[in-house]
Coordinates of C-alpha atoms and ligand atoms in Angstrom, one line a residue:
M1 CA -6.7 8.7 -23.0
S2 CA -3.5 7.6 -21.8
H3 CA -1.6 10.5 -20.2
K4 CA 2.4 10.8 -19.6
Y5 CA 5.0 12.8 -17.7
I6 CA 7.9 14.5 -19.2
I7 CA 10.8 14.8 -16.7
E8 CA 14.1 17.1 -17.1
S9 CA 16.9 16.1 -15.5
G10 CA 18.6 18.3 -13.1
G11 CA 17.3 20.6 -10.6
T12 CA 17.5 20.3 -6.3
L13 CA 14.7 19.1 -4.1
Q14 CA 13.7 21.7 -1.5
G15 CA 11.6 23.2 1.2
E16 CA 8.3 21.6 3.2
I17 CA 5.8 18.8 1.7
T18 CA 3.2 17.6 2.8
V19 CA 2.2 14.0 1.1
P20 CA -1.8 12.8 1.2
G21 CA -3.0 10.1 3.4
D22 CA -2.1 6.8 4.0
K23 CA -3.3 4.8 1.3
S24 CA -3.8 1.6 3.6
I25 CA -5.2 3.4 6.8
S26 CA -7.7 5.3 4.5
H27 CA -9.3 1.8 3.3
R28 CA -9.4 0.8 7.1
A29 CA -11.0 3.7 8.8
L30 CA -13.9 3.6 6.1
M31 CA -14.6 -0.1 6.3
F32 CA -14.2 0.0 10.5
A33 CA -16.0 3.6 10.6
S34 CA -19.2 1.9 8.1
I35 CA -19.6 -1.3 10.5
A36 CA -19.0 0.7 13.9
K37 CA -22.2 2.0 16.4
G38 CA -22.3 5.9 16.0
N39 CA -20.7 8.6 13.1
S40 CA -16.6 8.4 12.6
L41 CA -14.8 11.6 11.5
I42 CA -12.2 11.0 9.4
N43 CA -9.5 13.8 8.9
G44 CA -6.6 13.4 5.8
I45 CA -8.4 10.0 3.9
L46 CA -6.4 10.0 0.5
R47 CA -8.8 10.7 -1.9
S48 CA -7.0 8.3 -4.5
S49 CA -9.2 6.1 -7.0
D50 CA -8.1 3.0 -4.6
V51 CA -9.4 4.6 -2.0
L52 CA -12.8 5.6 -3.8
C53 CA -13.5 2.2 -4.9
T54 CA -13.4 1.3 -1.5
L55 CA -15.6 4.1 -0.1
A56 CA -18.2 3.5 -3.6
A57 CA -18.3 -0.3 -2.0
M58 CA -19.3 0.9 1.2
R59 CA -22.0 3.0 -0.3
A60 CA -23.2 -0.1 -2.8
I61 CA -23.5 -2.0 0.7
G62 CA -26.1 0.8 1.7
V63 CA -23.5 3.1 4.2
H64 CA -24.1 6.6 4.0
V65 CA -20.5 8.9 4.1
E66 CA -20.8 12.7 4.1
E67 CA -18.0 13.9 1.9
S68 CA -17.0 17.8 3.1
T69 CA -15.3 20.2 1.1
D70 CA -12.4 20.2 4.0
G71 CA -11.5 16.8 3.0
T72 CA -12.8 15.2 5.8
M73 CA -15.4 12.4 5.5
L74 CA -18.1 11.7 8.2
V75 CA -19.2 8.0 8.3
H76 CA -22.5 6.9 9.5
G77 CA -21.6 3.6 10.7
T78 CA -24.5 1.0 10.2
Q79 CA -25.7 -2.1 11.1
E80 CA -28.0 -2.9 8.6
F81 CA -26.6 -3.4 5.0
R82 CA -28.1 -3.8 1.7
Q83 CA -27.2 -6.2 -1.1
P84 CA -25.4 -4.8 -3.7
R85 CA -27.2 -4.5 -7.0
E86 CA -25.0 -5.3 -9.6
P87 CA -20.9 -6.8 -8.9
I88 CA -18.4 -4.3 -7.7
Y89 CA -15.8 -2.8 -9.3
L90 CA -12.7 -2.5 -7.4
G91 CA -10.2 -0.8 -10.1
N92 CA -6.5 -1.6 -9.1
S93 CA -7.0 -2.0 -6.0
G94 CA -5.9 -5.2 -4.4
T95 CA -6.2 -3.6 -0.8
S96 CA -10.1 -3.4 -1.4
M97 CA -10.4 -6.5 -3.2
R98 CA -8.8 -8.8 0.0
L99 CA -10.3 -6.4 2.9
L100 CA -13.4 -6.9 1.4
S101 CA -13.7 -10.3 0.6
G102 CA -13.4 -10.9 4.6
L103 CA -15.9 -8.0 5.2
F104 CA -18.7 -9.1 2.7
A105 CA -18.3 -12.8 3.7
G106 CA -18.2 -11.5 7.1
L107 CA -21.5 -9.9 6.7
N108 CA -23.2 -12.7 4.7
I109 CA -23.4 -10.8 1.9
P110 CA -23.4 -11.8 -1.1
V111 CA -21.2 -10.2 -4.0
E112 CA -19.0 -10.6 -7.1
L113 CA -16.0 -8.5 -7.0
H114 CA -13.6 -7.6 -9.7
G115 CA -11.5 -5.4 -11.2
D116 CA -9.1 -3.9 -13.8
D117 CA -6.8 -6.2 -16.2
S118 CA -4.0 -6.1 -13.2
L119 CA -5.9 -6.9 -10.0
S120 CA -7.8 -9.7 -12.1
K121 CA -3.9 -11.4 -12.8
R122 CA -3.0 -10.8 -8.7
P123 CA -3.7 -13.9 -6.9
M124 CA -6.9 -14.3 -5.0
K125 CA -7.3 -17.9 -3.5
R126 CA -4.8 -16.7 -0.9
V127 CA -8.2 -14.9 0.9
A128 CA -10.3 -17.5 -0.5
D129 CA -8.6 -20.3 1.2
P130 CA -8.6 -19.2 4.5
L131 CA -12.0 -18.1 4.4
C132 CA -13.2 -21.0 3.1
S133 CA -11.5 -22.8 5.9
M134 CA -13.7 -20.7 8.1
G135 CA -16.6 -21.9 6.5
F136 CA -17.7 -19.1 4.5
I137 CA -17.9 -20.1 0.9
V138 CA -15.5 -17.8 -1.7
K139 CA -14.9 -18.5 -5.4
T140 CA -12.0 -17.4 -7.3
S141 CA -12.0 -18.1 -10.8
P142 CA -10.4 -21.5 -12.2
D143 CA -6.5 -19.9 -12.0
G144 CA -7.4 -18.5 -8.7
T145 CA -8.0 -14.7 -9.6
A146 CA -10.7 -12.2 -9.2
P147 CA -13.5 -12.3 -10.0
I148 CA -14.3 -13.0 -6.1
I149 CA -17.5 -14.6 -5.6
I150 CA -18.9 -14.4 -2.3
E151 CA -22.0 -16.4 -1.9
S152 CA -24.1 -16.4 1.4
R153 CA -24.6 -19.3 4.0
D154 CA -27.3 -20.5 6.5
Q155 CA -25.2 -21.3 9.5
Q156 CA -22.7 -19.5 10.8
D157 CA -20.3 -20.2 13.3
T158 CA -19.5 -23.5 12.0
I159 CA -16.3 -23.6 13.6
E160 CA -14.8 -23.5 16.9
D161 CA -11.2 -21.8 17.2
F162 CA -9.5 -21.0 13.9
N163 CA -5.2 -21.1 13.8
Y164 CA -4.1 -19.8 10.4
S165 CA -0.5 -19.9 9.6
L166 CA 0.3 -17.3 6.5
P167 CA 2.4 -18.8 3.9
V168 CA 3.5 -15.5 3.1
A169 CA 3.8 -12.3 5.3
S170 CA 1.0 -10.5 3.8
A171 CA -1.5 -7.8 5.6
Q172 CA -3.8 -8.2 3.2
I173 CA -4.7 -11.7 4.0
K174 CA -4.0 -11.3 7.8
S175 CA -6.6 -8.3 7.4
S176 CA -9.1 -10.4 5.3
I177 CA -9.1 -13.1 7.7
L178 CA -9.6 -10.5 11.0
I179 CA -12.1 -8.8 9.6
A180 CA -13.9 -11.7 8.5
S181 CA -13.8 -12.5 12.5
L182 CA -15.3 -10.0 13.5
F183 CA -18.8 -11.2 13.2
S184 CA -18.5 -15.1 14.6
K185 CA -17.7 -15.6 18.4
I186 CA -14.7 -18.0 17.9
R187 CA -11.2 -16.9 18.5
T188 CA -9.2 -16.7 15.5
T189 CA -5.5 -16.7 15.7
I190 CA -3.0 -15.8 12.7
D191 CA 0.9 -16.1 12.7
E192 CA 2.9 -14.8 9.6
P193 CA 6.5 -15.6 8.3
S194 CA 7.7 -12.0 9.1
K195 CA 5.3 -9.2 10.4
S196 CA 3.2 -7.5 7.8
R197 CA 2.0 -3.9 8.4
N198 CA -0.6 -3.9 11.1
H199 CA -2.7 -1.1 11.2
T200 CA -5.7 -3.5 10.9
E201 CA -4.9 -4.7 14.7
L202 CA -4.2 -1.4 15.8
M203 CA -7.6 0.3 14.4
L204 CA -10.1 -2.5 15.2
R205 CA -8.5 -2.3 18.7
D206 CA -9.0 1.7 18.6
F207 CA -12.5 0.6 17.4
G208 CA -13.4 -1.6 20.2
A209 CA -12.6 -5.0 18.6
D210 CA -10.8 -8.0 21.0
I211 CA -7.6 -8.4 19.8
R212 CA -4.2 -9.0 21.3
I213 CA -0.9 -8.8 19.1
N214 CA 1.5 -11.0 20.2
G215 CA 4.9 -10.5 18.2
K216 CA 3.9 -12.5 14.4
E217 CA 0.4 -13.6 16.5
V218 CA -2.5 -11.8 16.5
T219 CA -5.6 -13.4 17.8
I220 CA -8.8 -11.7 17.8
V221 CA -12.6 -12.8 19.7
G222 CA -15.4 -12.1 17.5
G223 CA -18.7 -10.6 18.4
R224 CA -17.8 -7.7 20.0
E225 CA -19.3 -4.4 18.6
L226 CA -17.5 -2.0 17.2
I227 CA -17.8 1.8 18.9
A228 CA -17.2 4.8 16.3
H229 CA -13.9 6.4 16.4
D230 CA -12.3 9.6 15.1
I231 CA -9.2 9.2 12.9
Q232 CA -6.8 11.2 12.1
V233 CA -5.0 9.7 8.8
P234 CA -0.8 10.7 8.4
S235 CA 0.7 10.9 5.3
D236 CA 1.5 8.4 3.5
I237 CA 5.3 7.1 4.2
S238 CA 5.0 5.0 0.8
S239 CA 4.3 8.3 -1.0
A240 CA 6.8 10.0 1.1
A241 CA 9.4 7.6 -0.3
F242 CA 9.6 9.2 -3.3
F243 CA 10.6 12.7 -2.1
I244 CA 13.0 10.5 0.6
V245 CA 15.2 9.3 -2.1
A246 CA 14.9 11.6 -4.5
A247 CA 16.1 13.9 -2.3
S248 CA 19.3 11.8 -0.9
I249 CA 20.3 11.1 -4.5
I250 CA 19.9 14.4 -6.0
P251 CA 22.9 17.0 -5.1
G252 CA 21.8 19.6 -3.0
S253 CA 18.5 18.7 -1.9
D254 CA 17.5 19.5 1.8
I255 CA 13.5 18.5 2.2
T256 CA 10.9 17.9 5.2
L257 CA 8.2 15.4 4.6
K258 CA 5.6 16.3 7.4
R259 CA 3.4 14.0 9.5
V260 CA 4.6 11.0 8.0
G261 CA 3.1 7.9 9.4
L262 CA 6.3 6.0 11.0
N263 CA 4.3 2.9 12.1
P264 CA 7.7 0.5 12.3
T265 CA 5.7 -2.1 10.3
R266 CA 6.2 0.3 7.6
D267 CA 9.0 2.2 8.5
G268 CA 12.0 -0.2 6.8
I269 CA 13.2 2.1 4.1
I270 CA 14.1 4.8 6.5
H271 CA 16.3 1.6 7.8
L272 CA 17.8 0.8 4.5
L273 CA 18.3 4.2 3.6
K274 CA 19.9 5.2 6.6
Q275 CA 22.3 1.5 6.1
M276 CA 22.7 3.0 2.9
N277 CA 24.3 6.1 4.3
A278 CA 21.4 8.3 3.6
D279 CA 21.4 12.0 5.7
I280 CA 17.5 11.2 7.4
T281 CA 16.7 13.0 10.4
I282 CA 13.3 12.0 12.0
E283 CA 11.7 15.5 14.1
N284 CA 8.7 16.1 15.9
R285 CA 7.5 12.6 16.6
L286 CA 4.1 12.6 17.6
Q287 CA 1.3 10.1 18.5
S288 CA -1.8 9.9 16.7
G289 CA -4.3 7.2 18.0
S290 CA -2.3 4.5 17.7
E291 CA -0.3 5.6 14.9
A292 CA 3.1 7.3 15.3
I293 CA 3.6 9.8 13.2
A294 CA 7.1 12.4 12.7
D295 CA 8.2 14.5 10.2
I296 CA 11.1 13.5 8.1
R297 CA 14.2 15.8 7.1
V298 CA 16.3 14.5 4.3
R299 CA 19.8 16.0 3.0
H300 CA 21.4 14.8 -0.4
S301 CA 24.1 12.1 0.9
P302 CA 26.6 10.0 -1.0
L303 CA 24.6 6.4 -0.8
K304 CA 26.2 3.3 -0.9
G305 CA 25.1 -0.3 -1.9
I306 CA 23.7 -3.0 0.9
T307 CA 22.7 -6.6 1.4
I308 CA 19.3 -6.4 2.5
S309 CA 18.3 -8.8 5.4
P310 CA 15.3 -10.4 5.2
E311 CA 13.3 -9.1 7.9
Y312 CA 13.0 -5.8 5.9
V313 CA 11.1 -7.2 3.1
A314 CA 7.5 -7.2 4.6
L315 CA 8.3 -4.0 6.3
A316 CA 9.2 -1.8 3.2
I317 CA 7.3 -4.3 0.7
D318 CA 5.7 -0.9 -1.4
E319 CA 8.8 0.7 -1.6
F320 CA 11.2 -1.6 -3.0
P321 CA 10.9 0.0 -7.0
I322 CA 12.2 3.7 -5.8
L323 CA 14.6 1.6 -3.6
F324 CA 16.0 0.2 -6.5
V325 CA 16.4 3.9 -7.5
A326 CA 18.8 4.7 -4.3
A327 CA 20.4 1.7 -5.4
A328 CA 21.5 2.4 -8.8
C329 CA 23.0 6.2 -7.5
A330 CA 24.9 4.3 -4.9
K331 CA 28.3 3.2 -4.6
G332 CA 28.7 -0.9 -4.9
K333 CA 25.7 -3.7 -5.2
T334 CA 23.1 -3.5 -3.5
K335 CA 21.2 -7.3 -3.4
L336 CA 17.8 -8.3 -2.4
R337 CA 16.9 -12.0 -1.9
N338 CA 13.5 -13.4 0.1
A339 CA 11.8 -11.0 -2.2
E340 CA 9.4 -13.2 -4.5
E341 CA 6.4 -10.9 -3.4
L342 CA 7.0 -8.3 -5.5
R343 CA 6.4 -10.1 -9.1
K344 CA 2.7 -10.2 -7.6
K345 CA 2.1 -6.9 -6.8
E346 CA 0.4 -4.4 -9.3
S347 CA 3.1 -5.0 -11.7
D348 CA 6.3 -7.5 -11.6
R349 CA 8.1 -5.2 -10.3
I350 CA 11.4 -7.0 -10.0
H351 CA 11.7 -7.3 -13.7
V352 CA 10.0 -4.2 -14.8
M353 CA 12.1 -2.5 -12.6
A354 CA 14.9 -4.2 -13.6
E355 CA 13.9 -3.9 -17.6
A356 CA 13.8 0.4 -16.9
L357 CA 17.2 0.4 -15.2
E358 CA 19.1 -1.4 -17.7
K359 CA 17.6 0.8 -20.2
M360 CA 19.3 3.1 -18.2
N361 CA 22.8 2.4 -18.2
I362 CA 22.7 0.6 -14.7
K363 CA 23.8 -3.0 -14.7
V364 CA 21.4 -5.2 -12.9
T365 CA 20.9 -9.4 -12.4
E366 CA 17.6 -10.4 -11.9
Y367 CA 17.1 -13.7 -9.2
D368 CA 13.4 -15.7 -8.9
D369 CA 13.0 -13.6 -6.0
G370 CA 15.1 -10.4 -6.0
I371 CA 17.4 -8.4 -8.0
D372 CA 21.3 -7.3 -8.1
I373 CA 21.8 -3.8 -8.9
T374 CA 25.6 -2.0 -8.8
G375 CA 25.4 1.6 -8.9
G376 CA 26.5 3.6 -11.6
K377 CA 25.5 6.7 -13.7
L378 CA 22.2 6.6 -14.7
K379 CA 21.2 7.9 -18.3
T380 CA 18.3 9.3 -20.0
P381 CA 17.4 6.3 -22.3
N382 CA 17.1 6.8 -26.1
E383 CA 13.2 5.6 -26.0
A384 CA 10.3 6.5 -23.6
L385 CA 9.3 4.2 -21.3
Y386 CA 6.3 2.9 -19.4
S387 CA 4.8 2.5 -16.4
H388 CA 3.1 -1.1 -16.9
D389 CA 0.3 0.3 -15.2
D390 CA 1.7 0.5 -11.6
H391 CA 1.9 3.7 -10.1
R392 CA 4.7 3.1 -7.8
I393 CA 7.1 2.6 -11.2
A394 CA 5.7 5.7 -12.8
M395 CA 6.7 7.5 -9.6
S396 CA 9.8 5.8 -9.0
L397 CA 11.1 5.6 -13.2
S398 CA 10.2 9.6 -12.8
V399 CA 12.7 10.1 -9.9
A400 CA 15.6 8.1 -11.7
A401 CA 15.0 10.6 -14.7
M402 CA 15.3 13.4 -12.4
A403 CA 19.2 11.9 -11.1
T404 CA 20.3 11.7 -14.8
Q405 CA 22.8 14.2 -16.0
T406 CA 21.3 15.4 -19.5
G407 CA 18.2 15.0 -21.4
N408 CA 14.2 14.2 -21.1
L409 CA 12.5 11.2 -20.3
T410 CA 8.8 11.0 -21.4
L411 CA 6.8 8.2 -19.6
N412 CA 3.6 6.5 -20.8
N413 CA 0.5 5.4 -19.1
V414 CA 0.8 7.6 -16.0
E415 CA -2.7 7.6 -15.3
T416 CA -2.1 5.0 -12.7
V417 CA -0.4 7.3 -10.4
E418 CA -4.4 8.1 -9.6
S419 CA -4.1 4.8 -7.7
S420 CA -2.2 6.1 -4.6
F421 CA -0.9 9.8 -5.1
P422 CA -3.1 12.0 -7.6
N423 CA -0.8 15.2 -6.9
F424 CA 2.5 13.7 -7.7
H425 CA 3.5 15.6 -10.5
L426 CA 2.2 19.2 -8.6
L427 CA 4.3 18.2 -5.0
M428 CA 7.5 17.1 -7.1
Q429 CA 7.2 20.6 -9.0
Q430 CA 6.7 22.4 -6.1
A431 CA 9.9 20.5 -4.4
G432 CA 12.1 21.2 -7.8
M433 CA 12.0 18.7 -9.8
N434 CA 11.2 20.0 -13.4
I435 CA 7.8 17.3 -14.3
T436 CA 4.9 18.2 -16.7
L437 CA 1.8 16.3 -17.1
K438 CA 0.7 15.5 -20.8
Ligands
S3P501 C1 -1.6 -3.5 2.0 C2 -0.4 -4.6 2.2 C3 0.7 -5.3 1.2 C4 1.0 -3.6 0.4 C5 -0.5 -3.1 -0.3 C6 -1.0 -2.3 0.6 C7 -2.4 -3.5 2.9 O1 0.3 -5.7 0.6 O2 2.0 -4.0 -0.8 O3 0.3 -2.1 -1.1 O4 -3.0 -2.3 3.0 O5 -2.3 -4.2 3.6 P1 0.5 -7.3 0.9 O6 -0.3 -7.9 2.4 O7 -0.4 -8.2 -0.2 O8 2.0 -7.9 1.1

């Protein structure tokens, strides 16, 4: 059954909000705790459909995970795995599919990984190719998409050192290679055109891996046993972003997002919004393991359009749909280029957002690798809008609907929000958005 949001224009956002745990960190915590020696307690893990796919995959290979009513998970790390009886279904989760390809290849567990319609359209050759160069047998469909089939191989350590230059900045490809490298004795060096999120590197180091980060280059020497490590998952900056932008564009708003992960490879949205004249203050900075955490206070402020410089693309890769909403409310033009990766996410985020914003009275020009958005007055469209089965599109358009002057927006197929932020509408209601789930 398809779910919809009805969002009424108007209202302001107030108060203190704690958004759920970071999705990227939650996936990695489950994977690394599963293969470490000993038990790891994970606190604040995101219980979204994407992360639950990773949990189910870990259980399918025989990992024991205890879930408590207080939301913690106790992962019993193991070095003895069983072969899954059936293909593993990973729903909408690109992170699960790409990182688990590296994990299962490295562990020499033959398996087939498949996903929903959206995931089955996304490029997977980008992980299969480097894994094959490392000597693993990883196959995709003829057009380079899922299902991914990992076959067992008799001989380990077929290559000496492995050096790989990522064709695009991608934490998922980088992580897949790093995870696959854990189980051999080889030295693997990866460099990327610009720095992508580094949660894998930081967390593997916390689990005791021999890993070195040098700017855009990372080197890992496999063969060292991972040791159990407790993890406190920070709130997800990608989920906080919907509140940060909403408070920036809705007059009268003043909101504080509590204990948000502020890793410098993820905080591009804060820098870009500040360039746009947003009123954002960072308070109560602290460190949780290797991850930086802080409270983020946001008050409404008139925004101005900017030209986004290319180094921010990877640092804000998941925040562009909501940043486009900020641009739609800003004075002047916002220009983005070098962002063709946005067309390969859960939907074609450049096209889908361009189409929706046009229907909401905003002037946009699409480019192959970006978009120009001229700020104006967002208006409620004459028709219902559709999420394109992309969680971040659904949440971004909800914020756009709140920023209109009058009317109600109906947004269809919002069940996709479950993949990263199951209580989005409840927290938005609490903060002051008039949003109903039907
Ligand atoms: C993620 C990396 C990013 C991001 C995705 C999560 C991760 O993808 O878009 O939502 O957890 O590693 P790419 O690395 O492919 O850009």
